[in-house]
Tab-separated table of C-alpha atoms and ligand atoms in Angstrom:
chain	number	residue	atom	x	y	z
A	1	MET	CA	17.549	-10.899	28.982
A	2	ASP	CA	17.901	-7.146	27.905
A	3	TYR	CA	14.414	-5.466	28.747
A	4	THR	CA	14.987	-1.923	27.671
A	5	LYS	CA	16.326	-2.919	24.097
A	6	ILE	CA	12.969	-5.206	23.405
A	7	PHE	CA	11.172	-1.956	24.958
A	8	PHE	CA	13.162	0.520	22.816
A	9	ILE	CA	12.632	-1.987	19.576
A	10	ILE	CA	8.456	-1.945	20.161
A	11	PHE	CA	8.125	1.563	21.156
A	12	PHE	CA	10.472	2.223	17.730
A	13	LEU	CA	8.185	-0.236	15.780
A	14	ILE	CA	4.870	1.894	17.301
A	15	ILE	CA	6.479	5.201	16.632
A	16	LEU	CA	6.978	3.944	12.868
A	17	LEU	CA	3.218	2.442	12.705
A	18	PHE	CA	2.234	5.886	13.744
A	19	LEU	CA	4.164	7.529	10.952
A	20	LEU	CA	2.947	5.173	8.349
A	21	ILE	CA	-0.591	5.550	9.526
A	22	PHE	CA	-0.118	9.269	9.334
A	23	ASN	CA	1.680	9.735	6.265
A	24	LEU	CA	-0.285	6.897	4.719
A	25	LYS	CA	-1.855	9.181	2.130
A	26	ASN	CA	1.440	10.869	1.411
A	27	LEU	CA	3.086	7.585	0.535
A	28	ILE	CA	0.310	6.483	-1.909
A	29	ILE	CA	0.994	9.582	-3.702
A	30	ILE	CA	4.597	9.593	-3.700
A	31	ARG	CA	4.245	5.576	-4.741
A	32	SER	CA	1.443	6.360	-7.167
A	33	ASN	CA	3.722	8.888	-8.873
A	34	PHE	CA	6.860	7.033	-8.626
A	35	LYS	CA	5.258	4.044	-10.405
A	36	HIS	CA	3.778	6.235	-13.091
A	37	ARG	CA	6.377	8.581	-13.804
A	38	ILE	CA	7.175	7.244	-17.075
A	39	ALA	CA	3.394	8.193	-18.397
A	40	TRP	CA	4.290	11.585	-16.227
A	41	GLU	CA	7.360	12.124	-18.201
A	42	LYS	CA	5.720	11.386	-21.371
A	43	CYS	CA	3.475	14.584	-20.762
A	44	LYS	CA	3.856	17.581	-22.601
A	45	GLN	CA	3.610	20.035	-20.139
A	46	LEU	CA	1.825	23.354	-19.935
A	47	LYS	CA	2.908	25.976	-17.122
A	48	ILE	CA	0.152	28.327	-16.265
A	49	SER	CA	0.833	30.962	-13.691
A	50	ILE	CA	-1.522	31.929	-11.061
A	51	PRO	CA	-0.242	33.394	-7.880
A	52	MET	CA	-1.414	31.537	-4.753
A	53	ASP	CA	-3.817	34.188	-3.442
A	54	LYS	CA	-5.860	34.231	-6.439
A	55	ARG	CA	-6.527	30.933	-5.810
A	56	LYS	CA	-8.507	31.156	-2.930
A	57	ASN	CA	-11.909	32.655	-4.712
A	58	SER	CA	-13.208	30.439	-7.420
A	59	PHE	CA	-14.994	33.134	-9.103
A	60	GLU	CA	-11.754	35.171	-9.138
A	61	LEU	CA	-10.227	31.853	-10.472
A	62	GLU	CA	-12.713	31.027	-13.054
A	63	LYS	CA	-11.638	34.496	-15.041
A	64	ILE	CA	-8.422	34.266	-14.706
A	65	LEU	CA	-8.492	30.586	-16.083
A	66	GLU	CA	-10.862	31.434	-18.684
A	67	ILE	CA	-8.349	34.124	-20.006
A	68	LYS	CA	-5.530	31.797	-19.688
A	69	LEU	CA	-6.871	28.628	-20.712
A	70	LYS	CA	-8.618	30.294	-23.807
A	71	LYS	CA	-5.536	29.599	-26.463
A	72	VAL	CA	-5.342	25.864	-25.369
A	73	LEU	CA	-9.145	24.975	-25.159
A	74	ASP	CA	-9.531	26.673	-28.537
A	75	LYS	CA	-7.745	24.339	-30.149
A	76	ILE	CA	-8.933	21.116	-28.114
A	77	ASN	CA	-11.312	19.008	-30.620
A	78	SER	CA	-14.757	18.521	-28.980
A	79	GLY	CA	-14.842	15.263	-27.660
A	80	SER	CA	-11.341	15.346	-25.831
A	81	ILE	CA	-10.552	13.967	-22.203
A	82	PHE	CA	-9.817	15.909	-19.483
A	83	LEU	CA	-8.264	14.068	-16.612
A	84	ILE	CA	-7.727	14.558	-12.845
A	85	GLN	CA	-5.448	12.979	-10.093
A	86	ASN	CA	-7.550	13.734	-6.987
A	87	ASN	CA	-4.626	14.091	-3.955
A	88	SER	CA	-6.847	15.681	-1.517
A	89	ASP	CA	-9.506	12.895	-0.846
A	90	PRO	CA	-8.977	9.572	1.027
A	91	VAL	CA	-11.104	7.634	-0.883
A	92	SER	CA	-9.791	8.548	-4.199
A	93	ILE	CA	-6.412	8.363	-3.411
A	94	PHE	CA	-7.226	4.500	-1.740
A	95	MET	CA	-8.970	3.969	-5.139
A	96	ARG	CA	-6.163	4.858	-7.345
A	97	LEU	CA	-4.047	2.136	-4.942
A	98	GLY	CA	-6.811	-0.225	-5.859
A	99	ILE	CA	-7.043	0.451	-9.661
A	100	THR	CA	-3.340	1.184	-9.883
A	101	GLY	CA	-3.936	4.342	-11.853
A	102	ARG	CA	-2.979	7.750	-12.367
A	103	PHE	CA	-6.526	9.328	-12.452
A	104	SER	CA	-9.631	9.510	-10.295
A	105	HIS	CA	-11.927	11.813	-12.608
A	106	SER	CA	-11.973	11.931	-16.275
A	107	ALA	CA	-14.628	13.959	-18.335
A	108	ILE	CA	-15.125	15.107	-21.957
A	109	ILE	CA	-14.509	18.663	-23.607
A	110	LEU	CA	-16.478	20.262	-25.572
A	111	LYS	CA	-16.151	23.690	-27.249
A	112	PRO	CA	-17.902	26.732	-26.602
A	113	ASN	CA	-19.936	26.353	-29.686
A	114	PHE	CA	-20.767	22.717	-29.487
A	115	PHE	CA	-24.273	23.156	-28.689
A	116	ASN	CA	-24.839	26.453	-31.005
A	117	GLU	CA	-23.198	29.380	-32.272
A	118	SER	CA	-24.150	31.517	-28.938
A	119	GLY	CA	-22.056	29.416	-26.576
A	120	LYS	CA	-19.062	31.210	-25.059
A	121	LYS	CA	-17.531	29.079	-22.820
A	122	PRO	CA	-15.767	25.724	-22.896
A	123	LEU	CA	-18.001	22.837	-21.289
A	124	LEU	CA	-17.423	19.650	-19.522
A	125	TRP	CA	-19.924	16.516	-20.069
A	126	GLN	CA	-19.363	14.208	-16.960
A	127	ALA	CA	-20.494	12.750	-13.841
A	128	ALA	CA	-18.882	14.504	-10.716
A	129	GLY	CA	-19.273	13.023	-7.507
A	130	GLU	CA	-19.319	16.537	-6.310
A	131	LYS	CA	-22.336	18.723	-6.650
A	132	ILE	CA	-20.634	21.950	-7.872
A	133	GLY	CA	-22.727	25.014	-8.497
A	134	THR	CA	-26.291	23.606	-8.551
A	135	LYS	CA	-26.305	21.041	-11.348
A	136	ASN	CA	-26.816	17.456	-9.853
A	137	SER	CA	-24.148	14.690	-9.561
A	138	GLY	CA	-25.722	12.576	-12.185
A	139	PRO	CA	-24.173	13.060	-15.794
A	140	ASP	CA	-24.463	16.836	-16.666
A	141	ILE	CA	-23.373	20.061	-18.409
A	142	HIS	CA	-20.533	22.309	-16.525
A	143	SER	CA	-18.392	25.206	-17.610
A	144	PHE	CA	-14.908	23.606	-18.162
A	145	CYS	CA	-13.528	27.036	-15.942
A	146	ALA	CA	-16.302	27.187	-13.549
A	147	PHE	CA	-15.814	23.511	-12.638
A	148	LEU	CA	-11.879	23.765	-12.291
A	149	SER	CA	-11.957	26.760	-10.144
A	150	GLU	CA	-13.962	25.219	-7.589
A	151	TYR	CA	-12.260	22.202	-7.877
A	152	MET	CA	-8.863	23.892	-7.425
A	153	THR	CA	-9.929	25.855	-4.466
A	154	ARG	CA	-11.722	23.047	-2.654
A	155	TYR	CA	-9.254	20.481	-3.568
A	156	PRO	CA	-5.507	21.432	-3.733
A	157	ASN	CA	-2.396	19.322	-4.654
A	158	CYS	CA	-4.582	17.849	-7.492
A	159	ARG	CA	-2.846	16.963	-11.133
A	160	TYR	CA	-4.523	18.020	-14.124
A	161	ALA	CA	-4.048	16.589	-17.724
A	162	ILE	CA	-5.944	16.941	-21.238
A	163	ARG	CA	-5.761	14.321	-23.974
A	164	ASN	CA	-6.724	15.683	-27.817
A	165	LEU	CA	-8.891	13.513	-29.788
A	166	SER	CA	-6.487	12.248	-32.649
A	167	GLN	CA	-8.996	13.603	-35.170
A	168	PRO	CA	-11.822	16.185	-35.207
A	169	LEU	CA	-15.327	14.189	-34.501
A	170	ASN	CA	-16.947	14.077	-38.253
A	171	PRO	CA	-20.215	15.522	-38.477
A	172	SER	CA	-22.612	12.754	-37.500
A	173	GLN	CA	-20.130	11.663	-34.382
A	174	SER	CA	-21.048	15.391	-33.397
A	175	PHE	CA	-24.284	15.186	-33.978
A	176	SER	CA	-24.470	11.902	-32.173
A	177	LEU	CA	-22.841	13.115	-29.320
A	178	HIS	CA	-24.789	16.029	-29.028
A	179	ASP	CA	-27.827	14.332	-29.208
A	180	PHE	CA	-26.801	11.479	-26.729
A	181	ILE	CA	-25.790	14.423	-23.986
A	182	ILE	CA	-29.218	16.083	-24.330
A	183	SER	CA	-31.299	12.981	-24.226
A	184	THR	CA	-29.518	11.726	-20.718
A	185	ILE	CA	-29.739	15.140	-19.256
A	186	LYS	CA	-33.272	15.068	-19.962
A	187	GLN	CA	-34.103	10.921	-18.604
A	188	LYS	CA	-32.887	12.235	-15.548
A	189	LYS	CA	-32.327	8.283	-15.111
A	190	PHE	CA	-28.838	7.832	-13.541
A	191	VAL	CA	-27.446	8.702	-10.223
A	192	PHE	CA	-24.136	8.959	-8.979
A	193	VAL	CA	-22.749	6.010	-7.011
A	194	SER	CA	-22.290	5.840	-3.547
A	195	ASN	CA	-18.528	4.619	-2.591
A	196	PHE	CA	-19.505	1.548	-1.333
A	197	GLU	CA	-21.315	0.749	-4.623
A	198	MET	CA	-18.811	2.232	-6.614
A	199	PHE	CA	-16.525	-0.225	-4.782
A	200	TRP	CA	-18.796	-3.205	-5.464
A	201	CYS	CA	-19.741	-2.860	-8.609
A	202	PHE	CA	-16.075	-2.402	-10.220
A	203	TYR	CA	-14.949	-5.069	-8.246
A	204	THR	CA	-17.930	-7.506	-9.019
A	205	GLU	CA	-17.789	-6.525	-12.832
A	206	THR	CA	-13.856	-7.222	-13.090
A	207	LEU	CA	-11.919	-9.539	-10.430
A	208	PHE	CA	-14.886	-11.080	-8.626
A	209	ARG	CA	-17.605	-11.664	-11.223
A	210	PHE	CA	-18.640	-14.858	-9.280
A	211	LEU	CA	-20.081	-12.202	-6.561
A	212	LEU	CA	-22.284	-10.703	-9.046
A	213	PRO	CA	-25.402	-12.723	-8.164
A	214	LEU	CA	-24.803	-11.250	-4.649
A	215	ASP	CA	-25.827	-7.349	-5.810
A	216	PRO	CA	-29.689	-7.968	-4.785
A	217	TYR	CA	-28.332	-8.391	-1.333
A	218	MET	CA	-26.026	-5.442	-1.393
A	219	LYS	CA	-29.055	-3.514	-2.193
A	220	ILE	CA	-27.608	-3.066	-5.345
A	221	SER	CA	-31.158	-3.677	-7.494
A	222	ASN	CA	-30.788	-0.348	-9.270
A	223	LYS	CA	-27.298	-1.462	-10.969
A	224	ASN	CA	-28.500	0.009	-14.700
A	225	GLU	CA	-29.171	3.743	-12.950
A	226	LEU	CA	-25.826	3.719	-11.291
A	227	THR	CA	-23.283	5.967	-12.806
A	228	PHE	CA	-19.595	7.428	-12.380
A	229	CYS	CA	-17.572	9.316	-14.303
A	230	SER	CA	-15.810	6.712	-16.503
A	231	LYS	CA	-18.513	4.644	-16.824
A	232	LEU	CA	-20.661	7.415	-18.181
A	233	ILE	CA	-16.997	8.835	-20.840
A	234	THR	CA	-17.440	4.757	-21.848
A	235	GLU	CA	-20.840	4.798	-22.458
A	236	THR	CA	-20.589	8.020	-24.516
A	237	TYR	CA	-17.579	6.918	-26.821
A	238	GLN	CA	-19.267	3.567	-27.309
A	239	HIS	CA	-22.629	5.727	-28.329
A	240	ILE	CA	-20.383	7.456	-31.207
A	241	GLY	CA	-18.187	4.656	-32.035
A	242	LEU	CA	-14.923	5.452	-30.340
A	243	VAL	CA	-14.730	2.754	-28.160
A	244	ASP	CA	-15.852	-0.842	-28.994
A	245	ASN	CA	-19.406	-2.186	-27.220
A	246	ASN	CA	-18.197	-5.096	-25.901
A	247	VAL	CA	-16.362	-2.779	-23.406
A	248	ASN	CA	-18.223	-3.386	-20.006
A	249	SER	CA	-18.415	0.350	-18.986
A	250	PHE	CA	-18.492	-0.920	-14.864
A	251	ALA	CA	-15.236	-2.168	-15.297
A	252	THR	CA	-13.550	0.737	-16.755
A	253	THR	CA	-11.423	3.764	-14.736
A	254	PRO	CA	-10.824	7.168	-15.640
A	255	ASN	CA	-7.464	5.527	-16.563
A	256	TYR	CA	-8.962	3.749	-19.625
A	257	PHE	CA	-8.352	7.181	-20.807
A	258	SER	CA	-5.123	8.033	-19.727
A	259	PHE	CA	-1.705	7.287	-22.004
A	260	PRO	CA	-1.091	4.954	-22.671
A	261	ASN	CA	-4.644	3.479	-23.152
A	262	SER	CA	-6.821	4.567	-25.810
A	263	ASN	CA	-3.798	5.440	-27.939
A	264	HIS	CA	-6.084	4.765	-30.955
A	265	PHE	CA	-8.343	7.606	-30.576
A	266	LEU	CA	-6.503	9.888	-28.143
A	267	ILE	CA	-3.175	11.375	-28.699
A	268	ASN	CA	-0.428	12.227	-25.947
A	269	GLU	CA	-1.381	14.249	-22.664
A	270	THR	CA	-0.634	17.649	-21.577
A	271	GLU	CA	-0.412	18.346	-17.814
A	272	ILE	CA	-1.357	21.413	-16.956
A	273	ILE	CA	0.713	22.493	-14.318
A	274	PHE	CA	-0.414	25.768	-11.993
A	275	THR	CA	2.634	27.151	-11.258
A	276	PRO	CA	2.864	30.233	-8.489
B	301	LIG	C1	3.628	11.131	-28.215
B	301	LIG	O1	4.344	10.329	-27.502
B	301	LIG	C2	5.531	9.426	-27.860
B	301	LIG	C3	6.718	9.618	-26.969
B	301	LIG	O2	6.671	10.369	-25.921
B	301	LIG	C4	6.188	10.369	-29.114
B	301	LIG	O3	7.081	9.607	-29.670
B	301	LIG	C5	5.370	10.769	-30.265
B	301	LIG	O4	5.482	11.310	-31.315
B	301	LIG	C6	3.788	11.197	-29.766
B	301	LIG	N1	3.065	11.783	-30.368
B	301	LIG	C7	2.480	13.129	-30.762
B	301	LIG	C8	1.519	13.096	-31.982
B	301	LIG	O5	2.732	13.836	-30.419
B	302	LIG	C1	-12.393	14.552	-5.160
B	302	LIG	O1	-12.066	14.538	-3.204
B	302	LIG	C2	-13.305	15.153	-3.149
B	302	LIG	C3	-12.960	15.298	-1.465
B	302	LIG	O2	-11.441	15.456	-0.855
B	302	LIG	C4	-14.145	14.159	-2.802
B	302	LIG	O3	-15.734	14.653	-2.497
B	302	LIG	C5	-14.543	14.111	-5.080
B	302	LIG	O4	-15.588	13.429	-4.757
B	302	LIG	C6	-13.289	13.492	-5.174
B	302	LIG	N1	-13.668	13.981	-6.365
B	302	LIG	C7	-13.015	12.942	-7.769
B	302	LIG	C8	-13.604	13.160	-9.005
B	302	LIG	O5	-12.442	11.550	-7.372
B	303	LIG	C1	-26.718	27.326	-26.200
B	303	LIG	O1	-26.170	26.567	-25.463
B	303	LIG	C2	-25.873	26.637	-24.244
B	303	LIG	C3	-24.875	26.098	-23.530
B	303	LIG	O2	-23.397	25.865	-24.354
B	303	LIG	C4	-27.049	26.578	-23.944
B	303	LIG	O3	-27.133	27.277	-21.983
B	303	LIG	C5	-27.891	27.658	-23.917
B	303	LIG	O4	-29.281	27.669	-23.392
B	303	LIG	C6	-28.013	27.770	-25.619
B	303	LIG	N1	-28.852	28.483	-26.220
B	303	LIG	C7	-30.132	27.923	-27.131
B	303	LIG	C8	-30.922	28.851	-28.033
B	303	LIG	O5	-30.231	26.978	-27.473
B	304	LIG	C1	-5.851	19.099	-31.288
B	304	LIG	O1	-6.232	18.321	-32.237
B	304	LIG	C2	-6.185	19.032	-33.471
B	304	LIG	C3	-6.340	18.148	-34.677
B	304	LIG	O2	-7.362	17.539	-34.564
B	304	LIG	C4	-5.084	20.273	-33.677
B	304	LIG	O3	-5.706	20.969	-34.459
B	304	LIG	C5	-4.902	21.087	-32.192
B	304	LIG	O4	-4.041	21.873	-32.506
B	304	LIG	C6	-5.012	19.776	-31.198
B	304	LIG	N1	-4.653	20.850	-30.046
B	304	LIG	C7	-3.679	20.594	-29.162
B	304	LIG	C8	-3.744	21.356	-27.782
B	304	LIG	O5	-2.877	19.307	-29.144
């Protein structure tokens, strides 16, 4: 028996395992991008050049984004979707592995004058886990460029896409959206899920429904006050009649709004690529 050979094989396997664990994050990103390459290839690409040294300060970056994105955002219909692939956060990355989708965040874009004529900046209606600015993490309105600039400085290497509504909202949908946003913010009812709550709620509402009766034991008693990005977006679209009321908002992910899903009210994605 040649022990040196066995030793080398075990040594080699340990190194391999080490490399695998160490690079798991990158492997998942590569796997996910490979698996979804067709969807990415179908994206129109919008390249925006922002030198690396201008991406360090979020205030400076915000001003640049405001100028560079103005043309696109001016043309987008209020109610369109903004999608983020979070490549910085292990939880988001593993979540993407679990849900096998491309995106980890979704938000609704509102044109500058959506609320009143004096509005100057495009906005996002969203439940964002990160408390960016002084805003809370429940459903809230953020300036699109302020949020994006914070996001880009905090979490580099993310991918971004926008998806236009196929038709502008009609006046009654627009009013209804307006109303829904204002009343949801005023209510202050919803809180953003913790990672465990997100995991638990998503899987018990999809694959493991038989575990639902365990909710109280998992301290998920305030379930009707929990929210997360895609749940809020689903409920918003349900309110204005774009998503069927039978859809379980707890069981949706940001990918519910990405190509090729929801094609009946959203058109093709445009990926925004920030080049140096
Ligand atoms: C969306 O993409 C598909 C496939 O790439 C293409 O056939 C179609 O014309 C596109 N639609 C629009 C509205 O750009
Ligand atoms: C993105 O990653 C950061 C941590 O790097 C995390 O705090 C945040 O919640 C993630 N955002 C989304 C929307 O997944
Ligand atoms: C107009 O809308 C903006 C948000 O776009 C809000 O901050 C501002 O308070 C509103 N002004 C009035 C007069 O309602
Ligand atoms: C979004 O759709 C509207 C029509 O509904 C169109 O006028 C506008 O150019 C589109 N914007 C983009 C960026 O595709």
